[in-house]
CSV table of C-alpha atoms in Angstrom, one decimal:
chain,number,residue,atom,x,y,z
A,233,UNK,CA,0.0,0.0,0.0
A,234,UNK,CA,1.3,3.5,-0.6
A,235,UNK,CA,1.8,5.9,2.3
A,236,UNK,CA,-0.5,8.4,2.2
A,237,UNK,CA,1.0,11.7,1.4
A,238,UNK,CA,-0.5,15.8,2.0
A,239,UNK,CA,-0.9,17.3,-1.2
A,240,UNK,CA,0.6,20.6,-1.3
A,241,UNK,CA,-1.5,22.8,-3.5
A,242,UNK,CA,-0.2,24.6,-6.9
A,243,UNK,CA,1.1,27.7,-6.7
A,244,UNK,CA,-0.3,30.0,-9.2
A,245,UNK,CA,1.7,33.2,-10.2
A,246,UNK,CA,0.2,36.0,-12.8
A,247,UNK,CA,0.7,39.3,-13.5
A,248,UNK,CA,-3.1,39.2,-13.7
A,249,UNK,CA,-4.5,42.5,-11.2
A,250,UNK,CA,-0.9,44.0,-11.7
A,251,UNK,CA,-0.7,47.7,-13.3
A,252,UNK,CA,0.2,47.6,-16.7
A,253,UNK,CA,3.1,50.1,-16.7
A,254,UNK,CA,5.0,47.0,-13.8
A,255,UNK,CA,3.6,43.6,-15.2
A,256,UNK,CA,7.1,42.7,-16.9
A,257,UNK,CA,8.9,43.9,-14.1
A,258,UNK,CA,6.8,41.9,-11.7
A,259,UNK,CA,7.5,39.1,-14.2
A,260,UNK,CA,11.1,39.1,-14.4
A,261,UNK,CA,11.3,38.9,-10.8
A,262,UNK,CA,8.7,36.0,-11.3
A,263,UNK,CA,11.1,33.9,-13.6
A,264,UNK,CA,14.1,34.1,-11.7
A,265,UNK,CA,12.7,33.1,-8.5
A,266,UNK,CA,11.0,30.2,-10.0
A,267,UNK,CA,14.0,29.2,-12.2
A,268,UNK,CA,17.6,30.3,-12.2
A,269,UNK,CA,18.3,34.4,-12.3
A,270,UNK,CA,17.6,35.7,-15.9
A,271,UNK,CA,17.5,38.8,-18.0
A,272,UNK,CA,14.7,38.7,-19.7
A,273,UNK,CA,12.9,41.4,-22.6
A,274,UNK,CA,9.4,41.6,-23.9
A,275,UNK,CA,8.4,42.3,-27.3
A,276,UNK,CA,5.1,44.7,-26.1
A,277,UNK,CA,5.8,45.6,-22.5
A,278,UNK,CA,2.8,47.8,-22.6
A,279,UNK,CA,0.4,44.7,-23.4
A,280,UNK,CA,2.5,42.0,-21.2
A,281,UNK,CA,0.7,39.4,-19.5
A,282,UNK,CA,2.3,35.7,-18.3
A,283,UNK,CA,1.5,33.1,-15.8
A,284,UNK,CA,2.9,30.1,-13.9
A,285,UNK,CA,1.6,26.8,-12.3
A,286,UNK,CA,4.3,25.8,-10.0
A,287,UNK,CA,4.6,21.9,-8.4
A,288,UNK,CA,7.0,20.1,-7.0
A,289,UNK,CA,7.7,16.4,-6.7
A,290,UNK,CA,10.7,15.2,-4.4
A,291,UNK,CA,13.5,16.6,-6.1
A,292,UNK,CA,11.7,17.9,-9.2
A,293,UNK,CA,9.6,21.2,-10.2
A,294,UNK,CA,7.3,21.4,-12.4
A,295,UNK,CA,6.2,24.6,-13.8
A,296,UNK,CA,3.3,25.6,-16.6
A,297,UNK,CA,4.4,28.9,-18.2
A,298,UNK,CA,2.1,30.7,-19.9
A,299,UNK,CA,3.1,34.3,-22.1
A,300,UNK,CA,3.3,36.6,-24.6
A,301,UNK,CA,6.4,36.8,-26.7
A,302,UNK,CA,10.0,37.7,-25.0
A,303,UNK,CA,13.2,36.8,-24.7
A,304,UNK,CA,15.0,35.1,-22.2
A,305,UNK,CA,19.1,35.3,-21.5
A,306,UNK,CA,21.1,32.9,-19.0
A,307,UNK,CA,24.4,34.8,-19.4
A,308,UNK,CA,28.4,34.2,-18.0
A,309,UNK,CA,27.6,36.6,-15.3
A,310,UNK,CA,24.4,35.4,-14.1
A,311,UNK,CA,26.3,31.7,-14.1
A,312,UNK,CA,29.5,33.2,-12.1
A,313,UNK,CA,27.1,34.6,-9.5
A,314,UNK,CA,24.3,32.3,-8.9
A,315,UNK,CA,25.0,28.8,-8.0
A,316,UNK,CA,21.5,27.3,-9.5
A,317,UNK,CA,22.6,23.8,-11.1
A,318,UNK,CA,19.9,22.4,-12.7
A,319,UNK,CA,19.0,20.5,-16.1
A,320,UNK,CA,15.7,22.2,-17.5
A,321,UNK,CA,13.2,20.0,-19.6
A,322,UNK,CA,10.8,22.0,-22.1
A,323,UNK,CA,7.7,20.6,-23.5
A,324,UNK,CA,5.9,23.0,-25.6
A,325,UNK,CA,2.0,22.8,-25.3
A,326,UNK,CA,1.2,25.9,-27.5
A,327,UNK,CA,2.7,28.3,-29.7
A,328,UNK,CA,6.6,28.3,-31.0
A,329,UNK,CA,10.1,29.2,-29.5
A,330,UNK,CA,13.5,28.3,-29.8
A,331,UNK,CA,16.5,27.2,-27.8
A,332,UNK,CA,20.0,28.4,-28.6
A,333,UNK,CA,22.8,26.7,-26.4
A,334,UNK,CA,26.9,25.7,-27.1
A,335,UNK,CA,26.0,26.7,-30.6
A,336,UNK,CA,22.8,24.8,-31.3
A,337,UNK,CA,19.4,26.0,-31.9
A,338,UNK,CA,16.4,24.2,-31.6
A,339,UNK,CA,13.2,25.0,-32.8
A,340,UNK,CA,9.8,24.3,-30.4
A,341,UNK,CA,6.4,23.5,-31.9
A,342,UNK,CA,3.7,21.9,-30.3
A,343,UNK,CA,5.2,18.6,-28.6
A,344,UNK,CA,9.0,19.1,-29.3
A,345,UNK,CA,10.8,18.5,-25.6
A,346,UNK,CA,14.4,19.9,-25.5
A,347,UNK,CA,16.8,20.5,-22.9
A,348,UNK,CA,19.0,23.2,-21.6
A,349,UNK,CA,21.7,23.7,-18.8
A,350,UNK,CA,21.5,25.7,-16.2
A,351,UNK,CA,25.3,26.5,-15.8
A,352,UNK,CA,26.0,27.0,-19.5
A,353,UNK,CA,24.7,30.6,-20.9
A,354,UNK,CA,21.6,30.2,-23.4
A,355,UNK,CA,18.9,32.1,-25.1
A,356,UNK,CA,14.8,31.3,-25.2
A,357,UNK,CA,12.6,33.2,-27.7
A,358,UNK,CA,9.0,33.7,-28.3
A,359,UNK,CA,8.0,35.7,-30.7
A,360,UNK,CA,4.6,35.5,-29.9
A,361,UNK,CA,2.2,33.5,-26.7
A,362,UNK,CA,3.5,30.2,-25.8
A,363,UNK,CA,3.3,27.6,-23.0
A,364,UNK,CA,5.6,24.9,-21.8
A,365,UNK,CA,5.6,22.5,-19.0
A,366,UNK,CA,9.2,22.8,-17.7
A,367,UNK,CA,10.6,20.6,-15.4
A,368,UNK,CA,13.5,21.0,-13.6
A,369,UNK,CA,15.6,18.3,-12.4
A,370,UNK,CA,19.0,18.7,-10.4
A,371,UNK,CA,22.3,18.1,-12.1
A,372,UNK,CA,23.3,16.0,-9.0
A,373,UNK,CA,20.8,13.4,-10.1
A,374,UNK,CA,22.2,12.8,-13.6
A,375,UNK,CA,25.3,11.4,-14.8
A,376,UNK,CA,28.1,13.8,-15.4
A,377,UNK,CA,28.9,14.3,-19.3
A,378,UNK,CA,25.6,13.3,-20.1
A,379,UNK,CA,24.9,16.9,-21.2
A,380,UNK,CA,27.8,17.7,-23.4
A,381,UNK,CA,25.8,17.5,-26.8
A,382,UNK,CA,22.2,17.1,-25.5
A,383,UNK,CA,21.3,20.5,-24.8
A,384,UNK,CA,18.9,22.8,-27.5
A,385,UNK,CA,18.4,19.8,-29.5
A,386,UNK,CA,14.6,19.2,-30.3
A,387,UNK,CA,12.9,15.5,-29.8
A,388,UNK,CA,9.9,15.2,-31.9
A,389,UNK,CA,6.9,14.0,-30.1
A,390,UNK,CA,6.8,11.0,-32.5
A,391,UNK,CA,9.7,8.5,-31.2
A,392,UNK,CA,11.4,8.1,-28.5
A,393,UNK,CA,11.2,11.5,-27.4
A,394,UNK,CA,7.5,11.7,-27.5
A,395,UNK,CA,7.3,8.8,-24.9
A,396,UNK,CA,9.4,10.6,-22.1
A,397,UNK,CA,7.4,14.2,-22.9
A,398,UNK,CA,4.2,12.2,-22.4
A,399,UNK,CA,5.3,10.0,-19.5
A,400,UNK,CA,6.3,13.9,-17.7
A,401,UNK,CA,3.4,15.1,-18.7
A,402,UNK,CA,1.2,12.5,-17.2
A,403,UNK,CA,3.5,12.4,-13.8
A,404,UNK,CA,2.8,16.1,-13.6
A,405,UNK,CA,-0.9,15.4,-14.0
A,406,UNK,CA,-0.6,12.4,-11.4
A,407,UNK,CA,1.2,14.8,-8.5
A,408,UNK,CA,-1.8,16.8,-8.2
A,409,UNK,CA,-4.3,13.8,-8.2
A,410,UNK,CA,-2.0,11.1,-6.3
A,411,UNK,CA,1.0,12.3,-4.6
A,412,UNK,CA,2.1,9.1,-3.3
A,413,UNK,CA,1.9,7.3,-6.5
A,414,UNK,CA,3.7,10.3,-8.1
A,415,UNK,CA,6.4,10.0,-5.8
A,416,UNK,CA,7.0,6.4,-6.7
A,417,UNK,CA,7.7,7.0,-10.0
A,418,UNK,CA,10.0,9.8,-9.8
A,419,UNK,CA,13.2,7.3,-10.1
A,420,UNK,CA,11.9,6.3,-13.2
A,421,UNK,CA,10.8,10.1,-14.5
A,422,UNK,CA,15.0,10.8,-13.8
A,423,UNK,CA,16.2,7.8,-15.7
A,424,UNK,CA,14.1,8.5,-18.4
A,425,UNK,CA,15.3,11.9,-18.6
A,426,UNK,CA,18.5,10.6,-18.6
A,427,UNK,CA,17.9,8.1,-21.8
A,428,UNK,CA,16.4,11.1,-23.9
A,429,UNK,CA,19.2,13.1,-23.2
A,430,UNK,CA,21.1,10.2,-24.2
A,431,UNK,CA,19.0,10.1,-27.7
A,432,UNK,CA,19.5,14.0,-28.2
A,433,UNK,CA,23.1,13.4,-27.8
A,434,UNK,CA,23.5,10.6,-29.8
A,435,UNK,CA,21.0,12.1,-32.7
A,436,UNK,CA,18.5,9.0,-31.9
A,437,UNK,CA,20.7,6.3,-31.7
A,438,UNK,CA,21.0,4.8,-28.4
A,439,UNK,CA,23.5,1.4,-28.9
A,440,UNK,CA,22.8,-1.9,-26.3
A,441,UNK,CA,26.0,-0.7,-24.4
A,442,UNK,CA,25.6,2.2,-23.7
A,443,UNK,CA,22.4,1.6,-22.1
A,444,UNK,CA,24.0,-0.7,-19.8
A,445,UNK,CA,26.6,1.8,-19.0
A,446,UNK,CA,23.5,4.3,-18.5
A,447,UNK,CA,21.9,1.8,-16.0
A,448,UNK,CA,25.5,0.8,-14.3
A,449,UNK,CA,25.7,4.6,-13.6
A,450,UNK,CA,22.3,4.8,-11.9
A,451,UNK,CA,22.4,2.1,-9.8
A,452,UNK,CA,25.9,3.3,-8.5
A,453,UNK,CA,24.6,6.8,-7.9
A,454,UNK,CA,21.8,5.3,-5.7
A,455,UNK,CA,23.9,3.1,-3.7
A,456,UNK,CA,26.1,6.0,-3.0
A,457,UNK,CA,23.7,8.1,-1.7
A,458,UNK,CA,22.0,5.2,0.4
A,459,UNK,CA,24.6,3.1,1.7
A,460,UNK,CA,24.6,4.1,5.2
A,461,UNK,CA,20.9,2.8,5.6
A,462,UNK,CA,21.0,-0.2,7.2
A,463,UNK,CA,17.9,-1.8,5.2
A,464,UNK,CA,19.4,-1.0,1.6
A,465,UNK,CA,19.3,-4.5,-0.5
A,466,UNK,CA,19.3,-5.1,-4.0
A,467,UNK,CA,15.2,-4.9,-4.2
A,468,UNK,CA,14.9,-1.4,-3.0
A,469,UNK,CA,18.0,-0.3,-5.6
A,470,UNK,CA,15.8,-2.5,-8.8
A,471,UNK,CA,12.4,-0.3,-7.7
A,472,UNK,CA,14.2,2.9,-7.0
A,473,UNK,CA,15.9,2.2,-10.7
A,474,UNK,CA,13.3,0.9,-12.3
A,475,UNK,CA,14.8,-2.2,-13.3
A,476,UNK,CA,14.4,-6.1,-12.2
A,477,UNK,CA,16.7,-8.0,-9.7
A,478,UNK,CA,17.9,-9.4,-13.2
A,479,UNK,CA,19.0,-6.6,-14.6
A,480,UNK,CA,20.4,-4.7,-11.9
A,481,UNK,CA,23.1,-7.9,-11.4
A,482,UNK,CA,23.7,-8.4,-15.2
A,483,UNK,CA,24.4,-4.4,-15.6
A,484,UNK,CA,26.9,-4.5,-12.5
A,485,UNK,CA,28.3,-8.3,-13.7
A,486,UNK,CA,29.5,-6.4,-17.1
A,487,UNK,CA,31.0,-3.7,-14.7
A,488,UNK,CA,33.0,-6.3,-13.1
A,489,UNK,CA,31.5,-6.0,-9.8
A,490,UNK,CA,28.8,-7.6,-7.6
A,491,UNK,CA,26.1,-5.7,-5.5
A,492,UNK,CA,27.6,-7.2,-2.2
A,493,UNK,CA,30.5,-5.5,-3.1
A,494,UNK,CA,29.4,-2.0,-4.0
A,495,UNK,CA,27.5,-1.6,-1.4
A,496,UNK,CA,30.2,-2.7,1.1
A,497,UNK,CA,32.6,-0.2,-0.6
A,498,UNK,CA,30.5,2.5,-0.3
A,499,UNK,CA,29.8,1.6,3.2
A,500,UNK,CA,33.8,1.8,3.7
A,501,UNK,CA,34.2,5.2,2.2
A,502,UNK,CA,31.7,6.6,4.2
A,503,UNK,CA,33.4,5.0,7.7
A,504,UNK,CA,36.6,6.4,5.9
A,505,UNK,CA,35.1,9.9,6.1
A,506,UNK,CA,33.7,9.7,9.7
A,507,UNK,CA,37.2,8.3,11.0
A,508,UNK,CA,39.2,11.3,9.1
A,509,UNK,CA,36.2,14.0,10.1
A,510,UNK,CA,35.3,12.5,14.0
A,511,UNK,CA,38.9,10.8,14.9
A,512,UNK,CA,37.2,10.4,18.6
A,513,UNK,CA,34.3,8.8,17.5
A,514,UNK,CA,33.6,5.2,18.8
A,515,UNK,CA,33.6,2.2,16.3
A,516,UNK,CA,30.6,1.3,16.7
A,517,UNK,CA,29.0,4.2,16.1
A,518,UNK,CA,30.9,4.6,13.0
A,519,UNK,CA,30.0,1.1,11.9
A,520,UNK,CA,26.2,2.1,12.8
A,521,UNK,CA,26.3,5.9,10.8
A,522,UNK,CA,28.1,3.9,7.5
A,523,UNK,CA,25.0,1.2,7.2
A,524,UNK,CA,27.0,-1.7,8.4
A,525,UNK,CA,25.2,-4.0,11.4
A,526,UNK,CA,27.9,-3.8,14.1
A,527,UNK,CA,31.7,-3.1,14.7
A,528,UNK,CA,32.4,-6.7,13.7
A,529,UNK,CA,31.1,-6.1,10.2
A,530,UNK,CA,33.3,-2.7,9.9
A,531,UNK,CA,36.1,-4.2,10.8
A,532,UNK,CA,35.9,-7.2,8.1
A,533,UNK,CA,34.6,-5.1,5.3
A,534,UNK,CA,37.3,-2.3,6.1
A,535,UNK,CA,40.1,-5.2,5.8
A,536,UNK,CA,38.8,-6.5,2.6
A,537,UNK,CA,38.7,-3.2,1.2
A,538,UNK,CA,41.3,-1.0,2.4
A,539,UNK,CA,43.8,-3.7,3.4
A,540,UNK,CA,43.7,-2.5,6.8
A,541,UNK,CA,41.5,-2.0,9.9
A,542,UNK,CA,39.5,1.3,11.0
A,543,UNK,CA,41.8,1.6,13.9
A,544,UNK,CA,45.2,1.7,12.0
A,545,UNK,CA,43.1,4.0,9.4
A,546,UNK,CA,42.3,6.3,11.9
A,547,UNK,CA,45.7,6.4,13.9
A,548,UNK,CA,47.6,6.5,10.4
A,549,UNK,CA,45.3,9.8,9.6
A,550,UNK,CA,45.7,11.4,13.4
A,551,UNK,CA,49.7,11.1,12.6
């Protein structure tokens, strides 16, 4: 059964009851609170009007932007002094736009999803009303490199492409109907993001390896972040990656390492860290905050690992 979750309601913004003369002002300061810091320019200031539906998931933030034509800049000195990291995922509803990033453009109609960075400097115009669902998803939770040639490349909503727009479209729908269920399936929203920046990259192709790789990646990145919870086994790491027991041992098998064995040395790096950080810090509680069941445990997965035990680590690092 699914926990039962409280819904938080949307958050509607809109220059709607705003004077005029101020509406683009009020939404410039509207854009860069809900998404990174911006300049932005209107193409008829004196008959500006714009709206946004703002929800968020865990991690991720959906947003329904409604306008009239502008023009949006993420430039080198809004990067240098903001530290917003995020990858932004645009799925045009109405209307037309473009994306200019690293020297691509991409053209939005009705359906194209494309992808920018939030720490490279790009360019969004409308030359006339639009609206988008844009999610935004933290870099942290995708691989690094995947977004070297990914970014202001259109994916058609027939393919691939069209599959991981609509499966977005319907989590966004599901958040404000069933949290809970929502929340389940936000894993799977990431590592489908992940494969369709892998398609934009690649132009389409996506070969058998690299998939595997793609999957490898995931399930390391969710071990890491897990491993000092004592309850993590291999059928919480398939559901939270949104593969079977199968495949999460054949994708690790081709990585030349079992699951017993990256979890145990995750579990050491993070007693590693404790003993450097907290050198008077009893074993035991450094075998209990690194996910292992007892000082016993610590002690033999520290050996197999590190070729030594927590106490010499720790005396070696106090010298």
């Amino acid at each position: 059964m699914l926990p039962v979750m409280a819904l938080e309601p949307t958050t509607v913004m809109t220059t709607d009851g705003v004077p005029p003369e101020d509406a683009f002002g009020y939404w410039s300061d509207l854009i860069c609170a809900e998404f990174v810091q911006l300049e932005a320019r209107a193409l008829d200031t004196r008959r500006f009007a714009g709206s946004i539906e703002h929800d968020s998931l865990d991690d991720l933030c959906f947003s329904v932007v409604s306008s009239r034509g502008q023009r949006v800049d993420r430039t080198r000195r809004l990067i240098a002094a903001s530290r917003e990291e995020v990858v932004l995922v645009s799925i045009q509803l109405a209307g037309t736009g473009s994306v200019r990033q690293a020297g691509r453009l991409a053209r939005q109609s009705v359906g194209t999803m494309t992808f920018y960075d939030s720490t490279v400097p790009y360019t969004l115009e409308f030359d006339a009303p639009f609206r988008q669902l844009i999610v935004q998803v933290p870099r942290a939770m995708l691989p690094v490199g995947v977004l070297g040639g990914a970014t202001a490349v259109g994916l058609a909503p027939h393919g691939p492409g069209g599959v991981v727009a609509d499966f977005l479209l319907g989590l966004h729908r599901l958040r404000r109907t069933h949290p809970a269920a929502a929340a389940v399936l936000v894993p799977h929203a990431v590592g489908l993001v992940d494969g369709a920046l892998r398609l934009a990259e690649g132009s389409g192709s996506w070969s058998a390896a690299a998939g595997s790789a793609h999957l490898r990646e995931r399930v390391h990145r969710f071990v890491a972040a897990h491993a000092r919870e004592a309850d993590l086994d291999v059928n919480r790491v398939a559901t939270a990656c949104g593969i079977s027991r199968r495949t999460l041992f054949r994708v690790l098998a081709e990585g030349g390492e079992g699951f017993t064995e990256l979890v145990r040395r995750h579990r050491v790096r993070r007693a590693k860290e404790l003993l450097r950080a907290h050198p008077g810090r009893l074993l035991s509680t450094v075998a209990h905050e690194s996910g292992f069941g007892g000082e016993a445990q610590l002690h033999r997965a520290f050996r197999a690992v590190t070729g030594t035990t927590p106490g010499a680590y720790r005396g070696t690092n106090r010298q």
